[in-house]
Amino acid sequence: MRRAFLRHLTRSIRRRTSETRVDRDELNSRADDYVSANAHLAHTAVEAAHIELVCLVLAAHDYLARRSIDADIAEKILEDAVLIPGRGFTRWATRILLAFSRDPMATLVRFSSERIPPSYGRLFSFEEERVGSERYTMRATRCFYHAFFTRYGVPHLTHIFCRWDEAWIEPISETRHGVRFSRPETIATGAQSCPFTFQRIRARNKD
């Protein structure tokens, strides 16, 4: 994870700024400090991976701030480092999952219910709401990302992780899969939770 993050961070810094040299030793040292300060929060490898990622983002944010990089450009650089690695695979995997599903709605519900909570660990909390087989909501009621960045005074960085969801949301098609997805609000925008809702649509184009 760290290698991919730093590789894309370096590329984005060079592309978006006048900086030609990126001090990876400084970035690694700063990230290690944050990881050490938060390692006690992790009880599993999954949780440790989430902590590693937010610490990398925070270290990179500090690095860019110390070099007086414009805030909007800095956020774009951080987005590149977080979103680009794995985005293509996630989109492809979602398309394949839905393409070979006889009931995309049921597949999305099953995947959300069985795979999402374990992939985030106890750092996050989720609640499920079901209305028969027609409507399903996976509601994130506690977001570690937002709590972490808020504690360090940079809550706006949570939006980068909200954008990551676009990679798997984008392939869901109402006409092709008969599913309407919505996420009208998030904890990062001031809501009490992040509701990920799937609604079955009667009309479906199977072609």
Tab-separated table of C-alpha atoms in Angstrom:
chain	number	residue	atom	x	y	z
A	1	MET	CA	0.000	0.000	0.000
A	2	ARG	CA	2.640	2.525	1.046
A	3	ARG	CA	4.741	1.972	-2.055
A	4	ALA	CA	1.784	2.550	-4.397
A	5	PHE	CA	0.645	5.598	-2.413
A	6	LEU	CA	4.079	7.231	-2.513
A	7	ARG	CA	4.547	6.418	-6.185
A	8	HIS	CA	1.302	8.118	-7.208
A	9	LEU	CA	1.872	10.955	-4.754
A	10	THR	CA	5.288	11.634	-6.279
A	11	ARG	CA	3.931	11.570	-9.820
A	12	SER	CA	1.105	13.930	-8.936
A	13	ILE	CA	3.393	16.384	-7.127
A	14	ARG	CA	5.672	16.581	-10.150
A	15	ARG	CA	2.738	16.939	-12.537
A	16	ARG	CA	0.768	19.523	-10.576
A	17	THR	CA	3.532	21.658	-9.034
A	18	SER	CA	6.982	23.022	-9.756
A	19	GLU	CA	8.511	20.582	-7.260
A	20	THR	CA	10.940	18.231	-8.990
A	21	ARG	CA	12.276	16.396	-5.958
A	22	VAL	CA	10.124	14.557	-3.435
A	23	ASP	CA	11.715	13.663	-0.114
A	24	ARG	CA	10.357	10.178	0.524
A	25	ASP	CA	12.475	9.794	3.641
A	26	GLU	CA	10.693	12.757	5.183
A	27	LEU	CA	7.307	11.403	4.144
A	28	ASN	CA	8.050	7.941	5.501
A	29	SER	CA	9.370	9.301	8.772
A	30	ARG	CA	6.307	11.486	9.314
A	31	ALA	CA	3.952	8.631	8.408
A	32	ASP	CA	5.774	6.280	10.793
A	33	ASP	CA	5.314	8.792	13.613
A	34	TYR	CA	1.564	8.936	13.006
A	35	VAL	CA	1.297	5.152	12.709
A	36	SER	CA	3.154	4.689	15.999
A	37	ALA	CA	0.839	7.150	17.732
A	38	ASN	CA	-2.266	5.317	16.497
A	39	ALA	CA	-1.139	1.682	16.332
A	40	HIS	CA	-2.945	0.883	19.599
A	41	LEU	CA	-6.271	1.364	17.803
A	42	ALA	CA	-5.704	-1.632	15.544
A	43	HIS	CA	-6.653	-5.119	16.711
A	44	THR	CA	-6.522	-6.784	13.286
A	45	ALA	CA	-4.516	-6.515	10.081
A	46	VAL	CA	-7.553	-4.976	8.370
A	47	GLU	CA	-7.737	-2.194	10.946
A	48	ALA	CA	-3.975	-1.657	10.770
A	49	ALA	CA	-4.262	-1.153	6.997
A	50	HIS	CA	-6.867	1.597	7.433
A	51	ILE	CA	-4.688	3.294	10.032
A	52	GLU	CA	-1.675	3.083	7.723
A	53	LEU	CA	-3.598	4.771	4.910
A	54	VAL	CA	-4.947	7.710	6.906
A	55	CYS	CA	-1.492	8.243	8.433
A	56	LEU	CA	0.033	8.351	4.954
A	57	VAL	CA	-2.542	10.927	3.863
A	58	LEU	CA	-1.952	13.055	6.939
A	59	ALA	CA	1.833	12.871	6.526
A	60	ALA	CA	1.514	13.858	2.872
A	61	HIS	CA	-0.818	16.720	3.804
A	62	ASP	CA	1.807	18.013	6.264
A	63	TYR	CA	4.526	17.628	3.655
A	64	LEU	CA	2.608	19.688	1.082
A	65	ALA	CA	1.623	22.339	3.639
A	66	ARG	CA	5.232	22.857	4.687
A	67	ARG	CA	6.061	23.562	1.062
A	68	SER	CA	3.224	26.103	0.791
A	69	ILE	CA	1.445	24.143	-1.943
A	70	ASP	CA	-1.942	25.700	-2.723
A	71	ALA	CA	-4.646	23.952	-0.672
A	72	ASP	CA	-6.809	23.048	-3.672
A	73	ILE	CA	-3.845	21.633	-5.565
A	74	ALA	CA	-2.700	19.764	-2.462
A	75	GLU	CA	-6.096	18.102	-2.149
A	76	LYS	CA	-5.946	17.030	-5.802
A	77	ILE	CA	-2.516	15.525	-5.188
A	78	LEU	CA	-3.795	13.608	-2.177
A	79	GLU	CA	-6.801	12.400	-4.164
A	80	ASP	CA	-4.473	11.077	-6.854
A	81	ALA	CA	-2.443	9.163	-4.276
A	82	VAL	CA	-5.523	7.603	-2.648
A	83	LEU	CA	-7.889	7.127	-5.580
A	84	ILE	CA	-5.717	6.051	-8.489
A	85	PRO	CA	-4.233	2.862	-6.956
A	86	GLY	CA	-6.919	0.183	-7.217
A	87	ARG	CA	-9.579	2.378	-8.841
A	88	GLY	CA	-9.419	0.626	-12.195
A	89	PHE	CA	-9.537	-2.827	-10.628
A	90	THR	CA	-12.472	-1.885	-8.391
A	91	ARG	CA	-14.504	-0.631	-11.350
A	92	TRP	CA	-13.659	-3.731	-13.372
A	93	ALA	CA	-14.483	-6.093	-10.502
A	94	THR	CA	-17.856	-4.407	-9.916
A	95	ARG	CA	-18.753	-4.616	-13.604
A	96	ILE	CA	-17.846	-8.308	-13.696
A	97	LEU	CA	-19.761	-9.027	-10.492
A	98	LEU	CA	-22.916	-7.424	-11.876
A	99	ALA	CA	-22.529	-8.716	-15.441
A	100	PHE	CA	-22.626	-12.339	-14.307
A	101	SER	CA	-25.372	-11.850	-11.717
A	102	ARG	CA	-28.895	-13.122	-12.378
A	103	ASP	CA	-30.183	-10.675	-9.762
A	104	PRO	CA	-27.868	-7.633	-9.416
A	105	MET	CA	-29.935	-6.203	-6.562
A	106	ALA	CA	-29.583	-9.385	-4.512
A	107	THR	CA	-25.879	-9.562	-5.364
A	108	LEU	CA	-25.238	-6.000	-4.191
A	109	VAL	CA	-27.184	-6.573	-0.984
A	110	ARG	CA	-25.367	-9.830	-0.234
A	111	PHE	CA	-21.973	-8.291	-0.967
A	112	SER	CA	-22.702	-5.250	1.208
A	113	SER	CA	-24.026	-7.280	4.100
A	114	GLU	CA	-21.372	-9.989	4.112
A	115	ARG	CA	-18.240	-8.246	2.897
A	116	ILE	CA	-18.363	-4.574	3.856
A	117	PRO	CA	-18.328	-4.700	7.695
A	118	PRO	CA	-15.442	-7.227	7.895
A	119	SER	CA	-13.393	-5.191	5.417
A	120	TYR	CA	-13.480	-2.154	7.721
A	121	GLY	CA	-13.176	-3.773	11.132
A	122	ARG	CA	-14.217	-2.357	14.483
A	123	LEU	CA	-12.945	1.108	13.617
A	124	PHE	CA	-16.250	1.621	11.805
A	125	SER	CA	-19.854	0.835	12.745
A	126	PHE	CA	-22.647	-0.203	10.374
A	127	GLU	CA	-26.378	-0.793	10.577
A	128	GLU	CA	-28.585	-2.525	8.018
A	129	GLU	CA	-32.116	-1.585	6.993
A	130	ARG	CA	-34.190	-3.851	4.727
A	131	VAL	CA	-37.576	-3.417	3.090
A	132	GLY	CA	-38.236	-6.884	1.739
A	133	SER	CA	-36.137	-7.497	-1.359
A	134	GLU	CA	-36.942	-4.067	-2.791
A	135	ARG	CA	-34.853	-1.694	-0.724
A	136	TYR	CA	-31.677	-2.090	1.311
A	137	THR	CA	-29.545	0.423	3.191
A	138	MET	CA	-26.110	-0.131	4.655
A	139	ARG	CA	-25.692	2.775	7.054
A	140	ALA	CA	-22.249	3.748	8.340
A	141	THR	CA	-22.870	5.199	11.782
A	142	ARG	CA	-19.232	5.655	12.785
A	143	CYS	CA	-16.473	6.670	10.365
A	144	PHE	CA	-12.918	6.218	11.560
A	145	TYR	CA	-11.605	8.369	8.714
A	146	HIS	CA	-13.641	11.373	9.810
A	147	ALA	CA	-12.863	10.871	13.497
A	148	PHE	CA	-9.156	10.584	12.743
A	149	PHE	CA	-8.888	13.652	10.529
A	150	THR	CA	-11.095	15.700	12.853
A	151	ARG	CA	-8.797	14.850	15.772
A	152	TYR	CA	-5.850	16.239	13.801
A	153	GLY	CA	-7.738	19.363	12.732
A	154	VAL	CA	-8.193	18.487	9.035
A	155	PRO	CA	-11.738	17.011	8.762
A	156	HIS	CA	-11.995	18.103	5.118
A	157	LEU	CA	-9.610	15.293	4.154
A	158	THR	CA	-12.410	12.798	4.816
A	159	HIS	CA	-13.961	13.793	1.479
A	160	ILE	CA	-11.098	12.062	-0.312
A	161	PHE	CA	-12.277	8.750	1.108
A	162	CYS	CA	-15.912	9.537	0.305
A	163	ARG	CA	-14.831	9.948	-3.312
A	164	TRP	CA	-13.219	6.514	-3.302
A	165	ASP	CA	-16.717	4.993	-3.282
A	166	GLU	CA	-17.271	6.396	-6.777
A	167	ALA	CA	-15.125	3.570	-8.154
A	168	TRP	CA	-17.746	0.933	-7.318
A	169	ILE	CA	-20.820	3.191	-7.506
A	170	GLU	CA	-20.176	4.304	-11.090
A	171	PRO	CA	-20.701	0.872	-12.738
A	172	ILE	CA	-24.202	0.449	-11.217
A	173	SER	CA	-26.747	1.165	-13.960
A	174	GLU	CA	-30.483	1.577	-13.405
A	175	THR	CA	-31.352	0.422	-16.918
A	176	ARG	CA	-28.869	-2.446	-17.134
A	177	HIS	CA	-29.031	-3.744	-13.573
A	178	GLY	CA	-32.428	-2.576	-12.378
A	179	VAL	CA	-30.910	-0.950	-9.299
A	180	ARG	CA	-30.931	2.679	-8.212
A	181	PHE	CA	-28.182	3.693	-5.813
A	182	SER	CA	-28.162	6.756	-3.596
A	183	ARG	CA	-25.961	8.214	-0.886
A	184	PRO	CA	-27.631	11.558	-0.171
A	185	GLU	CA	-25.459	12.556	2.758
A	186	THR	CA	-22.352	11.592	4.679
A	187	ILE	CA	-20.839	12.085	8.102
A	188	ALA	CA	-18.217	14.248	6.399
A	189	THR	CA	-20.921	16.685	5.269
A	190	GLY	CA	-22.394	16.946	8.764
A	191	ALA	CA	-24.912	14.094	8.752
A	192	GLN	CA	-25.233	11.580	11.566
A	193	SER	CA	-24.498	8.674	9.234
A	194	CYS	CA	-23.630	7.679	5.677
A	195	PRO	CA	-26.605	5.800	4.147
A	196	PHE	CA	-25.743	3.633	1.134
A	197	THR	CA	-29.151	2.725	-0.323
A	198	PHE	CA	-30.003	0.256	-3.099
A	199	GLN	CA	-33.515	0.405	-4.561
A	200	ARG	CA	-34.846	-2.251	-6.929
A	201	ILE	CA	-36.210	-0.758	-10.157
A	202	ARG	CA	-38.867	-2.801	-11.948
A	203	ALA	CA	-37.815	-1.879	-15.476
A	204	ARG	CA	-34.539	-3.543	-16.394
A	205	ASN	CA	-32.818	-3.835	-19.754
A	206	LYS	CA	-31.075	-7.218	-19.847
A	207	ASP	CA	-29.345	-6.570	-23.168
